[in-house]
Amino acid sequence: MLEIDANLQIPDDELVERFVRSAGPGGQNVNKVASAVELRFDVASSPSLPEAVRTRLLARRDRRLTDAGVLVIQANRFRDQGKNREDARARLVEVILAAQFVPKRRIATRPTRASKERRIDAKKTRAVVKRNRGGNWSAE
């Protein structure tokens, strides 16, 4: 059972882990041992996720999310398979926790008259500075 927070847990049968050979450090051992972990979580059809979290996860433009709605996390940071497995699970928890956060809606505002005038005044002063730069340089 993967615990996301107090209200949300994901059963292990919804997570698919594949162990592959890592491309990182490891010397001669790297060719023999499958220490990298590829963790797959089907966001689109997971019964554990609340609908709001699922929608936000699928709406993200994340390159780890396939067209079928499967989140693929690859972990090969460590030489040890167990550590890579923990790392992949921790990263999955981070992604789901980030999707639980509801972004605040932006309230459209307009610039005040004073702020418009300040902007125009600043542009005029800058124009004067630039205009005074390019004088006629005559050879003496």
Coordinates of C-alpha atoms in Angstrom, one line a residue:
M1 CA 0.0 0.0 0.0
L2 CA 1.4 3.4 -1.1
E3 CA 0.4 6.1 1.3
I4 CA -0.1 9.5 -0.3
D5 CA -1.6 11.3 2.7
A6 CA -4.1 10.5 5.5
N7 CA -7.1 10.3 3.1
L8 CA -5.5 8.7 0.0
Q9 CA -3.7 5.4 -0.4
I10 CA -2.9 3.4 -3.6
P11 CA -2.9 -0.4 -3.4
D12 CA 0.2 -2.2 -4.7
D13 CA -1.8 -4.0 -7.3
E14 CA -2.4 -0.7 -9.2
L15 CA 1.4 -0.1 -9.5
V16 CA 3.4 -2.0 -12.1
E17 CA 7.1 -2.2 -11.5
R18 CA 9.6 -3.3 -14.1
F19 CA 13.3 -3.7 -13.3
V20 CA 15.7 -2.9 -16.1
R21 CA 19.4 -2.5 -16.5
S22 CA 20.6 0.9 -15.4
A23 CA 22.7 3.1 -17.6
G24 CA 24.4 4.8 -14.6
P25 CA 27.4 3.9 -12.5
G26 CA 28.1 0.4 -11.4
G27 CA 31.2 -0.9 -13.1
Q28 CA 31.1 -4.5 -14.4
N29 CA 28.0 -5.1 -12.2
V30 CA 25.9 -2.8 -14.4
N31 CA 25.7 -5.4 -17.2
K32 CA 24.4 -8.1 -14.9
V33 CA 22.0 -6.5 -12.5
A34 CA 18.7 -4.9 -13.3
S35 CA 18.8 -2.1 -10.7
A36 CA 16.8 0.6 -12.5
V37 CA 13.0 0.7 -11.8
E38 CA 10.3 1.7 -14.2
L39 CA 7.1 2.4 -12.2
R40 CA 3.8 2.6 -14.1
F41 CA 0.6 3.9 -12.6
D42 CA -2.6 4.0 -14.7
V43 CA -4.0 7.4 -13.7
A44 CA -7.0 7.2 -16.1
S45 CA -8.5 4.0 -14.7
S46 CA -7.4 4.0 -11.1
P47 CA -10.3 3.5 -8.7
S48 CA -8.2 4.9 -5.8
L49 CA -7.8 8.5 -7.1
P50 CA -10.5 11.1 -6.5
E51 CA -12.0 12.4 -9.7
A52 CA -10.7 16.0 -9.2
V53 CA -7.1 14.7 -8.7
R54 CA -7.4 12.4 -11.8
T55 CA -8.6 15.3 -13.9
R56 CA -5.8 17.6 -12.8
L57 CA -3.2 14.8 -13.3
L58 CA -4.4 14.1 -16.9
A59 CA -4.6 17.8 -17.7
R60 CA -0.9 18.3 -16.9
R61 CA 1.4 18.5 -19.8
D62 CA 3.9 16.0 -18.4
R63 CA 6.1 14.0 -20.7
R64 CA 5.9 11.1 -18.3
L65 CA 2.2 10.7 -19.0
T66 CA 1.3 8.5 -22.0
D67 CA -1.6 9.0 -24.3
A68 CA -3.4 6.2 -22.6
G69 CA -3.2 8.0 -19.2
V70 CA -0.4 5.9 -17.7
L71 CA 2.2 7.7 -15.6
V72 CA 5.7 6.2 -16.2
I73 CA 8.4 7.1 -13.7
Q74 CA 11.9 5.8 -14.3
A75 CA 14.4 5.7 -11.4
N76 CA 18.1 4.9 -11.9
R77 CA 19.7 7.4 -9.5
F78 CA 21.2 4.7 -7.3
R79 CA 23.1 1.5 -7.8
D80 CA 20.7 -0.4 -5.4
Q81 CA 17.4 -1.7 -6.8
G82 CA 15.7 -1.2 -3.5
K83 CA 16.7 2.5 -3.3
N84 CA 15.6 3.0 -6.9
R85 CA 12.3 1.4 -6.0
E86 CA 11.8 3.8 -3.0
D87 CA 12.8 6.7 -5.2
A88 CA 10.3 5.9 -7.9
R89 CA 7.5 5.6 -5.3
A90 CA 8.5 8.8 -3.6
R91 CA 8.4 10.7 -6.9
L92 CA 4.9 9.2 -7.6
V93 CA 3.8 10.5 -4.3
E94 CA 5.2 14.0 -5.1
V95 CA 3.3 14.1 -8.4
I96 CA 0.0 13.1 -6.9
L97 CA 0.4 15.5 -3.9
A98 CA 1.1 18.3 -6.4
A99 CA -2.1 17.4 -8.3
Q100 CA -4.1 17.5 -5.0
F101 CA -3.4 21.2 -4.7
V102 CA -6.2 23.3 -6.3
P103 CA -4.7 26.4 -8.0
K104 CA -6.3 29.7 -7.0
R105 CA -8.4 31.3 -9.7
R106 CA -7.0 34.5 -11.0
I107 CA -9.2 37.5 -10.7
A108 CA -8.9 39.8 -13.8
T109 CA -7.9 43.3 -12.9
R110 CA -7.2 46.5 -14.9
P111 CA -4.3 48.9 -14.4
T112 CA -5.2 52.1 -12.7
R113 CA -4.9 55.5 -14.5
A114 CA -2.0 56.5 -12.3
S115 CA -0.1 53.3 -13.1
K116 CA -0.7 53.9 -16.8
E117 CA 0.6 57.5 -16.5
R118 CA 3.7 56.3 -14.6
R119 CA 4.5 53.8 -17.4
I120 CA 4.1 56.4 -20.1
D121 CA 6.3 58.9 -18.1
A122 CA 9.0 56.3 -17.7
K123 CA 8.9 55.5 -21.5
K124 CA 9.2 59.2 -22.3
T125 CA 12.2 59.7 -20.0
R126 CA 13.9 56.7 -21.5
A127 CA 13.2 58.0 -25.0
V128 CA 14.8 61.4 -24.0
V129 CA 17.9 59.5 -22.7
K130 CA 18.2 57.6 -25.9
R131 CA 17.6 60.6 -28.1
N132 CA 20.5 62.5 -26.4
R133 CA 22.9 59.6 -26.9
G134 CA 23.5 59.8 -30.6
G135 CA 25.1 63.3 -31.1
N136 CA 27.2 64.4 -34.0
W137 CA 30.8 63.4 -33.3
S138 CA 33.2 65.5 -35.3
A139 CA 36.9 64.9 -35.5
E140 CA 38.9 67.7 -33.9

